[in-house]
GROMACS .gro file of N, CA and C in nm:
model
  513
    1MET      N    1  -0.663  -1.412   0.730
    1MET     CA    2  -0.611  -1.516   0.827
    1MET      C    3  -0.718  -1.494   0.923
    2LYS      N    4  -0.694  -1.606   1.037
    2LYS     CA    5  -0.748  -1.635   1.131
    2LYS      C    6  -0.665  -1.656   1.239
    3ARG      N    7  -0.707  -1.618   1.359
    3ARG     CA    8  -0.610  -1.629   1.493
    3ARG      C    9  -0.708  -1.722   1.547
    4LEU      N   10  -0.612  -1.846   1.606
    4LEU     CA   11  -0.674  -1.930   1.707
    4LEU      C   12  -0.590  -1.931   1.821
    5PHE      N   13  -0.677  -1.921   1.949
    5PHE     CA   14  -0.634  -1.935   2.070
    5PHE      C   15  -0.644  -2.054   2.160
    6TYR      N   16  -0.540  -2.159   2.194
    6TYR     CA   17  -0.573  -2.244   2.256
    6TYR      C   18  -0.480  -2.238   2.406
    7SER      N   19  -0.524  -2.330   2.509
    7SER     CA   20  -0.447  -2.309   2.632
    7SER      C   21  -0.387  -2.445   2.639
    8THR      N   22  -0.286  -2.502   2.734
    8THR     CA   23  -0.211  -2.614   2.763
    8THR      C   24  -0.176  -2.598   2.901
    9ASP      N   25  -0.134  -2.722   2.957
    9ASP     CA   26  -0.068  -2.717   3.087
    9ASP      C   27   0.069  -2.682   3.106
   10SER      N   28   0.177  -2.682   3.015
   10SER     CA   29   0.309  -2.694   3.019
   10SER      C   30   0.360  -2.642   2.890
   11LEU      N   31   0.476  -2.592   2.942
   11LEU     CA   32   0.557  -2.549   2.797
   11LEU      C   33   0.590  -2.659   2.733
   12ASP      N   34   0.627  -2.780   2.797
   12ASP     CA   35   0.644  -2.912   2.736
   12ASP      C   36   0.552  -2.929   2.611
   13ASP      N   37   0.422  -2.914   2.675
   13ASP     CA   38   0.316  -2.950   2.566
   13ASP      C   39   0.305  -2.857   2.490
   14ALA      N   40   0.323  -2.724   2.502
   14ALA     CA   41   0.329  -2.603   2.393
   14ALA      C   42   0.427  -2.648   2.291
   15GLU      N   43   0.550  -2.731   2.333
   15GLU     CA   44   0.672  -2.713   2.256
   15GLU      C   45   0.623  -2.828   2.122
   16LYS      N   46   0.542  -2.941   2.219
   16LYS     CA   47   0.493  -3.086   2.127
   16LYS      C   48   0.388  -3.006   2.004
   17ILE      N   49   0.323  -2.916   2.076
   17ILE     CA   50   0.186  -2.870   1.990
   17ILE      C   51   0.283  -2.786   1.874
   18SER      N   52   0.376  -2.727   1.919
   18SER     CA   53   0.454  -2.621   1.810
   18SER      C   54   0.516  -2.731   1.689
   19ASP      N   55   0.575  -2.826   1.735
   19ASP     CA   56   0.621  -2.908   1.630
   19ASP      C   57   0.525  -2.963   1.558
   20GLU      N   58   0.413  -3.026   1.593
   20GLU     CA   59   0.312  -3.077   1.518
   20GLU      C   60   0.278  -2.959   1.439
   21VAL      N   61   0.225  -2.834   1.460
   21VAL     CA   62   0.185  -2.747   1.402
   21VAL      C   63   0.298  -2.693   1.280
   22HIS      N   64   0.414  -2.693   1.328
   22HIS     CA   65   0.509  -2.642   1.217
   22HIS      C   66   0.495  -2.764   1.120
   23GLU      N   67   0.480  -2.873   1.145
   23GLU     CA   68   0.490  -3.005   1.036
   23GLU      C   69   0.360  -2.980   0.947
   24LEU      N   70   0.263  -2.904   0.980
   24LEU     CA   71   0.182  -2.876   0.893
   24LEU      C   72   0.189  -2.749   0.800
   25GLY      N   73   0.314  -2.681   0.848
   25GLY     CA   74   0.331  -2.554   0.737
   25GLY      C   75   0.331  -2.435   0.818
   26ILE      N   76   0.329  -2.424   0.954
   26ILE     CA   77   0.271  -2.311   1.007
   26ILE      C   78   0.430  -2.270   1.063
   27ASP      N   79   0.468  -2.132   1.015
   27ASP     CA   80   0.633  -2.103   1.079
   27ASP      C   81   0.618  -2.009   1.222
   28ASP      N   82   0.750  -1.963   1.237
   28ASP     CA   83   0.749  -1.913   1.380
   28ASP      C   84   0.674  -1.797   1.387
   29HIS      N   85   0.659  -1.738   1.264
   29HIS     CA   86   0.637  -1.610   1.285
   29HIS      C   87   0.457  -1.580   1.283
   30HIS      N   88   0.421  -1.717   1.279
   30HIS     CA   89   0.268  -1.731   1.316
   30HIS      C   90   0.198  -1.833   1.420
   31PHE      N   91   0.308  -1.841   1.488
   31PHE     CA   92   0.312  -1.934   1.619
   31PHE      C   93   0.353  -1.838   1.753
   32TYR      N   94   0.286  -1.850   1.857
   32TYR     CA   95   0.329  -1.758   1.967
   32TYR      C   96   0.271  -1.808   2.088
   33VAL      N   97   0.360  -1.813   2.186
   33VAL     CA   98   0.319  -1.856   2.337
   33VAL      C   99   0.342  -1.759   2.446
   34LEU      N  100   0.206  -1.753   2.506
   34LEU     CA  101   0.242  -1.670   2.624
   34LEU      C  102   0.245  -1.762   2.756
   35SER      N  103   0.336  -1.732   2.828
   35SER     CA  104   0.338  -1.797   2.981
   35SER      C  105   0.424  -1.701   3.063
   36ARG      N  106   0.414  -1.731   3.181
   36ARG     CA  107   0.467  -1.651   3.309
   36ARG      C  108   0.608  -1.709   3.334
   37ASP      N  109   0.638  -1.803   3.258
   37ASP     CA  110   0.765  -1.892   3.273
   37ASP      C  111   0.855  -1.817   3.171
   38GLU      N  112   0.920  -1.708   3.170
   38GLU     CA  113   0.998  -1.678   3.066
   38GLU      C  114   1.123  -1.733   3.050
   39ASN      N  115   1.199  -1.766   3.161
   39ASN     CA  116   1.309  -1.849   3.115
   39ASN      C  117   1.261  -2.000   3.042
   40GLY      N  118   1.151  -2.056   3.067
   40GLY     CA  119   1.104  -2.172   3.008
   40GLY      C  120   1.089  -2.162   2.857
   41ILE      N  121   1.016  -2.035   2.815
   41ILE     CA  122   0.978  -1.990   2.671
   41ILE      C  123   1.139  -2.004   2.604
   42LYS      N  124   1.212  -1.941   2.668
   42LYS     CA  125   1.353  -1.957   2.612
   42LYS      C  126   1.418  -2.073   2.562
   43THR      N  127   1.411  -2.162   2.693
   43THR     CA  128   1.467  -2.302   2.687
   43THR      C  129   1.404  -2.393   2.619
   44HIS      N  130   1.255  -2.367   2.602
   44HIS     CA  131   1.178  -2.453   2.480
   44HIS      C  132   1.199  -2.406   2.358
   45HIS      N  133   1.267  -2.293   2.313
   45HIS     CA  134   1.271  -2.249   2.183
   45HIS      C  135   1.142  -2.203   2.153
   46LEU      N  136   1.047  -2.132   2.226
   46LEU     CA  137   0.950  -2.101   2.174
   46LEU      C  138   0.934  -1.955   2.137
   47HIS      N  139   0.844  -1.906   2.072
   47HIS     CA  140   0.865  -1.756   2.039
   47HIS      C  141   0.731  -1.706   2.128
   48GLY      N  142   0.779  -1.606   2.232
   48GLY     CA  143   0.685  -1.560   2.319
   48GLY      C  144   0.692  -1.484   2.415
   49SER      N  145   0.604  -1.448   2.508
   49SER     CA  146   0.625  -1.311   2.595
   49SER      C  147   0.548  -1.377   2.725
   50THR      N  148   0.551  -1.310   2.854
   50THR     CA  149   0.497  -1.343   2.993
   50THR      C  150   0.392  -1.273   2.987
   51GLN      N  151   0.356  -1.152   2.893
   51GLN     CA  152   0.223  -1.086   2.917
   51GLN      C  153   0.182  -1.072   2.777
   52ILE      N  154   0.031  -1.072   2.786
   52ILE     CA  155  -0.039  -1.030   2.663
   52ILE      C  156  -0.026  -0.883   2.632
   53GLU      N  157  -0.023  -0.775   2.742
   53GLU     CA  158  -0.019  -0.667   2.719
   53GLU      C  159   0.110  -0.615   2.655
   54LYS      N  160   0.188  -0.694   2.645
   54LYS     CA  161   0.326  -0.672   2.557
   54LYS      C  162   0.312  -0.684   2.420
   55THR      N  163   0.225  -0.760   2.389
   55THR     CA  164   0.215  -0.818   2.239
   55THR      C  165   0.148  -0.726   2.149
   56GLN      N  166   0.048  -0.645   2.193
   56GLN     CA  167  -0.034  -0.575   2.121
   56GLN      C  168  -0.100  -0.665   1.992
   57ILE      N  169  -0.139  -0.798   2.032
   57ILE     CA  170  -0.196  -0.890   1.955
   57ILE      C  171  -0.373  -0.837   1.975
   58LEU      N  172  -0.405  -0.794   2.077
   58LEU     CA  173  -0.541  -0.745   2.083
   58LEU      C  174  -0.512  -0.596   2.064
   59SER      N  175  -0.599  -0.553   1.961
   59SER     CA  176  -0.569  -0.411   1.893
   59SER      C  177  -0.715  -0.358   1.854
   60ALA      N  178  -0.801  -0.307   1.942
   60ALA     CA  179  -0.902  -0.275   1.911
   60ALA      C  180  -0.924  -0.134   1.866
   61ARG      N  181  -0.792  -0.072   1.906
   61ARG     CA  182  -0.786   0.067   1.819
   61ARG      C  183  -0.722   0.056   1.681
   62LYS      N  184  -0.650  -0.020   1.648
   62LYS     CA  185  -0.598  -0.025   1.514
   62LYS      C  186  -0.735  -0.093   1.410
   63ARG      N  187  -0.787  -0.192   1.452
   63ARG     CA  188  -0.910  -0.229   1.386
   63ARG      C  189  -1.015  -0.107   1.360
   64ALA      N  190  -1.053  -0.017   1.449
   64ALA     CA  191  -1.140   0.055   1.456
   64ALA      C  192  -1.090   0.199   1.352
   65MET      N  193  -0.959   0.218   1.358
   65MET     CA  194  -0.901   0.304   1.254
   65MET      C  195  -0.924   0.257   1.122
   66LEU      N  196  -0.908   0.154   1.098
   66LEU     CA  197  -0.912   0.067   0.981
   66LEU      C  198  -1.034   0.082   0.912
   67LEU      N  199  -1.141   0.044   1.021
   67LEU     CA  200  -1.263   0.038   0.948
   67LEU      C  201  -1.328   0.182   0.942
   68ALA      N  202  -1.315   0.272   1.021
   68ALA     CA  203  -1.362   0.431   1.010
   68ALA      C  204  -1.312   0.467   0.895
   69GLY      N  205  -1.164   0.460   0.860
   69GLY     CA  206  -1.111   0.487   0.741
   69GLY      C  207  -1.183   0.458   0.609
   70GLY      N  208  -1.186   0.321   0.625
   70GLY     CA  209  -1.290   0.274   0.482
   70GLY      C  210  -1.420   0.290   0.475
   71ALA      N  211  -1.477   0.329   0.588
   71ALA     CA  212  -1.598   0.380   0.582
   71ALA      C  213  -1.628   0.490   0.542
   72ALA      N  214  -1.519   0.612   0.575
   72ALA     CA  215  -1.528   0.750   0.527
   72ALA      C  216  -1.509   0.753   0.358
   73LEU      N  217  -1.392   0.657   0.343
   73LEU     CA  218  -1.346   0.657   0.211
   73LEU      C  219  -1.478   0.588   0.118
   74LEU      N  220  -1.536   0.506   0.126
   74LEU     CA  221  -1.664   0.432   0.068
   74LEU      C  222  -1.757   0.547   0.072
   75LEU      N  223  -1.812   0.615   0.167
   75LEU     CA  224  -1.881   0.703   0.152
   75LEU      C  225  -1.867   0.821   0.056
   76PHE      N  226  -1.722   0.889   0.085
   76PHE     CA  227  -1.700   0.986  -0.024
   76PHE      C  228  -1.683   0.916  -0.162
   77SER      N  229  -1.633   0.823  -0.183
   77SER     CA  230  -1.641   0.747  -0.302
   77SER      C  231  -1.797   0.753  -0.385
   78VAL      N  232  -1.869   0.682  -0.297
   78VAL     CA  233  -1.992   0.699  -0.355
   78VAL      C  234  -2.074   0.824  -0.364
   79LEU      N  235  -2.031   0.927  -0.291
   79LEU     CA  236  -2.081   1.066  -0.333
   79LEU      C  237  -2.030   1.106  -0.434
   80PHE      N  238  -1.903   1.077  -0.466
   80PHE     CA  239  -1.791   1.150  -0.588
   80PHE      C  240  -1.866   1.085  -0.714
   81PHE      N  241  -1.861   0.935  -0.703
   81PHE     CA  242  -1.885   0.872  -0.824
   81PHE      C  243  -2.030   0.852  -0.854
   82PHE      N  244  -2.128   0.850  -0.787
   82PHE     CA  245  -2.254   0.832  -0.807
   82PHE      C  246  -2.362   0.932  -0.773
   83THR      N  247  -2.311   1.049  -0.736
   83THR     CA  248  -2.384   1.161  -0.727
   83THR      C  249  -2.305   1.281  -0.764
   84GLU      N  250  -2.391   1.402  -0.781
   84GLU     CA  251  -2.315   1.526  -0.810
   84GLU      C  252  -2.313   1.621  -0.695
   85ALA      N  253  -2.342   1.572  -0.578
   85ALA     CA  254  -2.319   1.648  -0.447
   85ALA      C  255  -2.197   1.687  -0.405
   86VAL      N  256  -2.097   1.612  -0.446
   86VAL     CA  257  -1.942   1.666  -0.444
   86VAL      C  258  -1.919   1.781  -0.529
   87ASP      N  259  -1.995   1.780  -0.652
   87ASP     CA  260  -1.953   1.921  -0.737
   87ASP      C  261  -1.982   2.049  -0.692
   88LYS      N  262  -2.109   2.015  -0.609
   88LYS     CA  263  -2.184   2.113  -0.549
   88LYS      C  264  -2.138   2.156  -0.413
   89PHE      N  265  -2.125   2.049  -0.320
   89PHE     CA  266  -2.095   2.041  -0.180
   89PHE      C  267  -1.972   1.980  -0.122
   90LEU      N  268  -1.870   2.003  -0.192
   90LEU     CA  269  -1.736   1.926  -0.159
   90LEU      C  270  -1.726   1.931  -0.024
   91LEU      N  271  -1.727   2.074   0.045
   91LEU     CA  272  -1.689   2.070   0.174
   91LEU      C  273  -1.771   1.966   0.303
   92GLN      N  274  -1.914   1.993   0.243
   92GLN     CA  275  -2.002   1.918   0.315
   92GLN      C  276  -2.016   1.765   0.318
   93ALA      N  277  -1.958   1.730   0.183
   93ALA     CA  278  -1.926   1.579   0.153
   93ALA      C  279  -1.827   1.553   0.247
   94ILE      N  280  -1.707   1.609   0.240
   94ILE     CA  281  -1.595   1.571   0.305
   94ILE      C  282  -1.631   1.554   0.454
   95GLY      N  283  -1.714   1.662   0.496
   95GLY     CA  284  -1.742   1.668   0.646
   95GLY      C  285  -1.838   1.556   0.662
   96ALA      N  286  -1.932   1.531   0.568
   96ALA     CA  287  -1.998   1.383   0.615
   96ALA      C  288  -1.928   1.276   0.622
   97SER      N  289  -1.833   1.271   0.565
   97SER     CA  290  -1.742   1.115   0.523
   97SER      C  291  -1.673   1.125   0.654
   98ILE      N  292  -1.627   1.235   0.715
   98ILE     CA  293  -1.561   1.249   0.833
   98ILE      C  294  -1.633   1.201   0.955
   99VAL      N  295  -1.746   1.268   0.961
   99VAL     CA  296  -1.857   1.227   1.060
   99VAL      C  297  -1.879   1.066   1.071
  100VAL      N  298  -1.928   1.022   0.961
  100VAL     CA  299  -1.940   0.899   0.920
  100VAL      C  300  -1.836   0.800   0.984
  101GLY      N  301  -1.694   0.831   0.957
  101GLY     CA  302  -1.588   0.748   0.989
  101GLY      C  303  -1.574   0.765   1.113
  102PHE      N  304  -1.604   0.879   1.194
  102PHE     CA  305  -1.568   0.906   1.334
  102PHE      C  306  -1.683   0.813   1.410
  103ILE      N  307  -1.806   0.795   1.379
  103ILE     CA  308  -1.901   0.743   1.430
  103ILE      C  309  -1.865   0.576   1.423
  104VAL      N  310  -1.823   0.524   1.288
  104VAL     CA  311  -1.783   0.414   1.289
  104VAL      C  312  -1.672   0.340   1.382
  105MET      N  313  -1.576   0.438   1.393
  105MET     CA  314  -1.476   0.410   1.452
  105MET      C  315  -1.481   0.422   1.618
  106VAL      N  316  -1.612   0.479   1.678
  106VAL     CA  317  -1.627   0.486   1.816
  106VAL      C  318  -1.680   0.355   1.836
  107VAL      N  319  -1.794   0.317   1.741
  107VAL     CA  320  -1.883   0.189   1.770
  107VAL      C  321  -1.764   0.060   1.749
  108VAL      N  322  -1.683   0.090   1.664
  108VAL     CA  323  -1.605  -0.036   1.639
  108VAL      C  324  -1.498  -0.050   1.752
  109ARG      N  325  -1.450   0.070   1.799
  109ARG     CA  326  -1.376   0.094   1.908
  109ARG      C  327  -1.411   0.038   2.038
  110LEU      N  328  -1.521   0.059   2.056
  110LEU     CA  329  -1.595   0.021   2.204
  110LEU      C  330  -1.633  -0.140   2.186
  111ALA      N  331  -1.653  -0.220   2.090
  111ALA     CA  332  -1.710  -0.322   2.076
  111ALA      C  333  -1.575  -0.412   2.066
  112GLY      N  334  -1.461  -0.355   2.005
  112GLY     CA  335  -1.344  -0.409   2.019
  112GLY      C  336  -1.276  -0.415   2.154
  113LYS      N  337  -1.278  -0.310   2.218
  113LYS     CA  338  -1.246  -0.281   2.327
  113LYS      C  339  -1.290  -0.363   2.446
  114SER      N  340  -1.416  -0.383   2.458
  114SER     CA  341  -1.492  -0.479   2.514
  114SER      C  342  -1.456  -0.627   2.488
  115PHE      N  343  -1.439  -0.663   2.350
  115PHE     CA  344  -1.403  -0.815   2.385
  115PHE      C  345  -1.232  -0.813   2.416
  116ASP      N  346  -1.155  -0.712   2.392
  116ASP     CA  347  -1.020  -0.727   2.426
  116ASP      C  348  -1.013  -0.734   2.555
  117GLU      N  349  -1.093  -0.662   2.630
  117GLU     CA  350  -1.092  -0.672   2.763
  117GLU      C  351  -1.107  -0.799   2.838
  118TYR      N  352  -1.243  -0.872   2.778
  118TYR     CA  353  -1.293  -0.970   2.831
  118TYR      C  354  -1.155  -1.075   2.815
  119PHE      N  355  -1.129  -1.084   2.681
  119PHE     CA  356  -1.005  -1.171   2.644
  119PHE      C  357  -0.874  -1.165   2.730
  120GLN      N  358  -0.837  -1.051   2.726
  120GLN     CA  359  -0.737  -1.038   2.817
  120GLN      C  360  -0.760  -1.083   2.984
  121ILE      N  361  -0.876  -1.073   3.036
  121ILE     CA  362  -0.905  -1.122   3.159
  121ILE      C  363  -0.873  -1.270   3.140
  122LEU      N  364  -0.924  -1.338   3.030
  122LEU     CA  365  -0.952  -1.480   3.013
  122LEU      C  366  -0.813  -1.530   3.028
  123VAL      N  367  -0.714  -1.453   2.945
  123VAL     CA  368  -0.568  -1.497   2.927
  123VAL      C  369  -0.485  -1.495   3.064
  124ASP      N  370  -0.542  -1.390   3.118
  124ASP     CA  371  -0.448  -1.361   3.238
  124ASP      C  372  -0.504  -1.475   3.336
  125GLU      N  373  -0.625  -1.515   3.349
  125GLU     CA  374  -0.639  -1.627   3.448
  125GLU      C  375  -0.594  -1.751   3.429
  126HIS      N  376  -0.559  -1.758   3.270
  126HIS     CA  377  -0.541  -1.888   3.262
  126HIS      C  378  -0.371  -1.874   3.272
  127LEU      N  379  -0.313  -1.778   3.270
  127LEU     CA  380  -0.158  -1.760   3.287
  127LEU      C  381  -0.133  -1.771   3.434
  128ASP      N  382  -0.224  -1.714   3.532
  128ASP     CA  383  -0.200  -1.680   3.670
  128ASP      C  384  -0.226  -1.854   3.741
  129ALA      N  385  -0.320  -1.918   3.641
  129ALA     CA  386  -0.330  -2.054   3.696
  129ALA      C  387  -0.211  -2.154   3.662
  130GLY      N  388  -0.101  -2.101   3.591
  130GLY     CA  389   0.000  -2.165   3.542
  130GLY      C  390  -0.013  -2.249   3.386
  131ASP      N  391  -0.114  -2.209   3.326
  131ASP     CA  392  -0.135  -2.259   3.193
  131ASP      C  393  -0.033  -2.161   3.064
  132VAL      N  394  -0.036  -2.250   2.983
  132VAL     CA  395   0.055  -2.159   2.884
  132VAL      C  396  -0.089  -2.142   2.747
  133ILE      N  397  -0.078  -2.010   2.682
  133ILE     CA  398  -0.177  -1.962   2.579
  133ILE      C  399  -0.080  -1.983   2.476
  134ILE      N  400  -0.142  -2.057   2.369
  134ILE     CA  401  -0.083  -2.090   2.247
  134ILE      C  402  -0.154  -2.012   2.124
  135ILE      N  403  -0.113  -1.911   2.050
  135ILE     CA  404  -0.188  -1.842   1.975
  135ILE      C  405  -0.124  -1.873   1.822
  136ILE      N  406  -0.201  -1.908   1.717
  136ILE     CA  407  -0.170  -1.926   1.594
  136ILE      C  408  -0.231  -1.867   1.479
  137ASP      N  409  -0.192  -1.787   1.399
  137ASP     CA  410  -0.222  -1.737   1.286
  137ASP      C  411  -0.242  -1.820   1.194
  138VAL      N  412  -0.351  -1.850   1.104
  138VAL     CA  413  -0.354  -1.970   0.996
  138VAL      C  414  -0.441  -1.878   0.896
  139ALA      N  415  -0.407  -1.922   0.772
  139ALA     CA  416  -0.461  -1.883   0.628
  139ALA      C  417  -0.610  -1.939   0.631
  140LYS      N  418  -0.701  -1.924   0.572
  140LYS     CA  419  -0.813  -2.007   0.560
  140LYS      C  420  -0.816  -2.118   0.499
  141SER      N  421  -0.723  -2.149   0.441
  141SER     CA  422  -0.706  -2.284   0.347
  141SER      C  423  -0.631  -2.388   0.445
  142GLN      N  424  -0.573  -2.336   0.565
  142GLN     CA  425  -0.475  -2.416   0.683
  142GLN      C  426  -0.601  -2.437   0.811
  143THR      N  427  -0.705  -2.354   0.817
  143THR     CA  428  -0.761  -2.343   0.945
  143THR      C  429  -0.836  -2.483   0.974
  144HIS      N  430  -0.893  -2.544   0.893
  144HIS     CA  431  -0.952  -2.679   0.908
  144HIS      C  432  -0.853  -2.792   0.960
  145ILE      N  433  -0.737  -2.787   0.892
  145ILE     CA  434  -0.602  -2.888   0.905
  145ILE      C  435  -0.561  -2.853   1.055
  146VAL      N  436  -0.530  -2.756   1.086
  146VAL     CA  437  -0.476  -2.711   1.205
  146VAL      C  438  -0.566  -2.709   1.337
  147GLU      N  439  -0.702  -2.668   1.292
  147GLU     CA  440  -0.795  -2.717   1.410
  147GLU      C  441  -0.856  -2.867   1.427
  148THR      N  442  -0.829  -2.928   1.345
  148THR     CA  443  -0.837  -3.091   1.333
  148THR      C  444  -0.725  -3.149   1.419
  149GLN      N  445  -0.598  -3.098   1.380
  149GLN     CA  446  -0.505  -3.139   1.475
  149GLN      C  447  -0.460  -3.119   1.602
  150LEU      N  448  -0.532  -3.011   1.645
  150LEU     CA  449  -0.535  -2.944   1.783
  150LEU      C  450  -0.663  -3.004   1.831
  151GLU      N  451  -0.759  -3.061   1.778
  151GLU     CA  452  -0.891  -3.120   1.873
  151GLU      C  453  -0.831  -3.264   1.909
  152ASN      N  454  -0.738  -3.295   1.823
  152ASN     CA  455  -0.703  -3.427   1.833
  152ASN      C  456  -0.566  -3.437   1.932
  153HIS      N  457  -0.554  -3.327   1.971
  153HIS     CA  458  -0.410  -3.351   2.091
  153HIS      C  459  -0.455  -3.315   2.215
  154PRO      N  460  -0.442  -3.441   2.315
  154PRO     CA  461  -0.477  -3.440   2.428
  154PRO      C  462  -0.483  -3.305   2.536
  155LYS      N  463  -0.364  -3.238   2.506
  155LYS     CA  464  -0.332  -3.146   2.602
  155LYS      C  465  -0.362  -3.011   2.536
  156ALA      N  466  -0.417  -2.973   2.433
  156ALA     CA  467  -0.485  -2.873   2.378
  156ALA      C  468  -0.609  -2.819   2.390
  157GLN      N  469  -0.642  -2.730   2.450
  157GLN     CA  470  -0.788  -2.684   2.483
  157GLN      C  471  -0.811  -2.535   2.398
  158PHE      N  472  -0.924  -2.568   2.319
  158PHE     CA  473  -0.940  -2.456   2.246
  158PHE      C  474  -0.998  -2.351   2.345
  159LEU      N  475  -0.990  -2.213   2.334
  159LEU     CA  476  -1.031  -2.079   2.399
  159LEU      C  477  -1.085  -2.006   2.325
  160ALA      N  478  -1.062  -1.974   2.206
  160ALA     CA  479  -1.141  -1.879   2.099
  160ALA      C  480  -1.066  -1.863   1.959
  161ASP      N  481  -1.140  -1.792   1.881
  161ASP     CA  482  -1.076  -1.756   1.743
  161ASP      C  483  -1.133  -1.616   1.723
  162SER      N  484  -1.059  -1.539   1.625
  162SER     CA  485  -1.075  -1.398   1.584
  162SER      C  486  -1.003  -1.385   1.479
  163SER      N  487  -1.028  -1.272   1.444
  163SER     CA  488  -0.940  -1.198   1.321
  163SER      C  489  -0.814  -1.161   1.351
  164ASN      N  490  -0.692  -1.156   1.264
  164ASN     CA  491  -0.591  -1.125   1.301
  164ASN      C  492  -0.581  -0.971   1.249
  165LEU      N  493  -0.667  -0.921   1.205
  165LEU     CA  494  -0.662  -0.777   1.104
  165LEU      C  495  -0.591  -0.682   1.214
  166ALA      N  496  -0.488  -0.610   1.149
  166ALA     CA  497  -0.419  -0.507   1.214
  166ALA      C  498  -0.361  -0.534   1.337
  167SER      N  499  -0.338  -0.670   1.368
  167SER     CA  500  -0.268  -0.689   1.510
  167SER      C  501  -0.166  -0.849   1.481
  168PRO      N  502  -0.046  -0.794   1.417
  168PRO     CA  503   0.011  -0.920   1.380
  168PRO      C  504   0.088  -0.946   1.494
  169ILE      N  505   0.145  -1.110   1.502
  169ILE     CA  506   0.237  -1.133   1.612
  169ILE      C  507   0.338  -1.090   1.596
  170PRO      N  508   0.397  -1.042   1.758
  170PRO     CA  509   0.514  -0.942   1.752
  170PRO      C  510   0.654  -1.038   1.705
  171ASP      N  511   0.731  -0.975   1.659
  171ASP     CA  512   0.870  -1.056   1.606
  171ASP      C  513   0.962  -1.065   1.723
   0.00000   0.00000   0.00000
């Protein structure tokens, strides 16, 4: 799935965008709004929060752990199935897999943390200016349809897109 981030001027606009996107088949569990107006979120019947920090939508740590575990498992699998190293050097193979996993985790975590911090600053700037942030998770098959719909919406401003790997929209 792909995560799309848009901003708009008001919760009224966000509600209109929500209705349009719902007509395209996106349900409430894949549509999220950030706004400093907590009462407005409720009165407009939108799924959302006042702070991105409360959402865990940006999660460099989770992505890093998944990729590190995958890298360690991949290395160990290659050693196990394609070499005789595991037969002779089991502890060394496990150790090498753990070290590679740790290195991958550190690198991905630093890169992801940098993106998360940058994006959190961007979101906070928009929220502090009174804007509303719209976050939509879409399947690959729906991406073009949703992007086209929002490109044609006069009040929707594209901010960014990313993967939603390991960071679901909160319930």
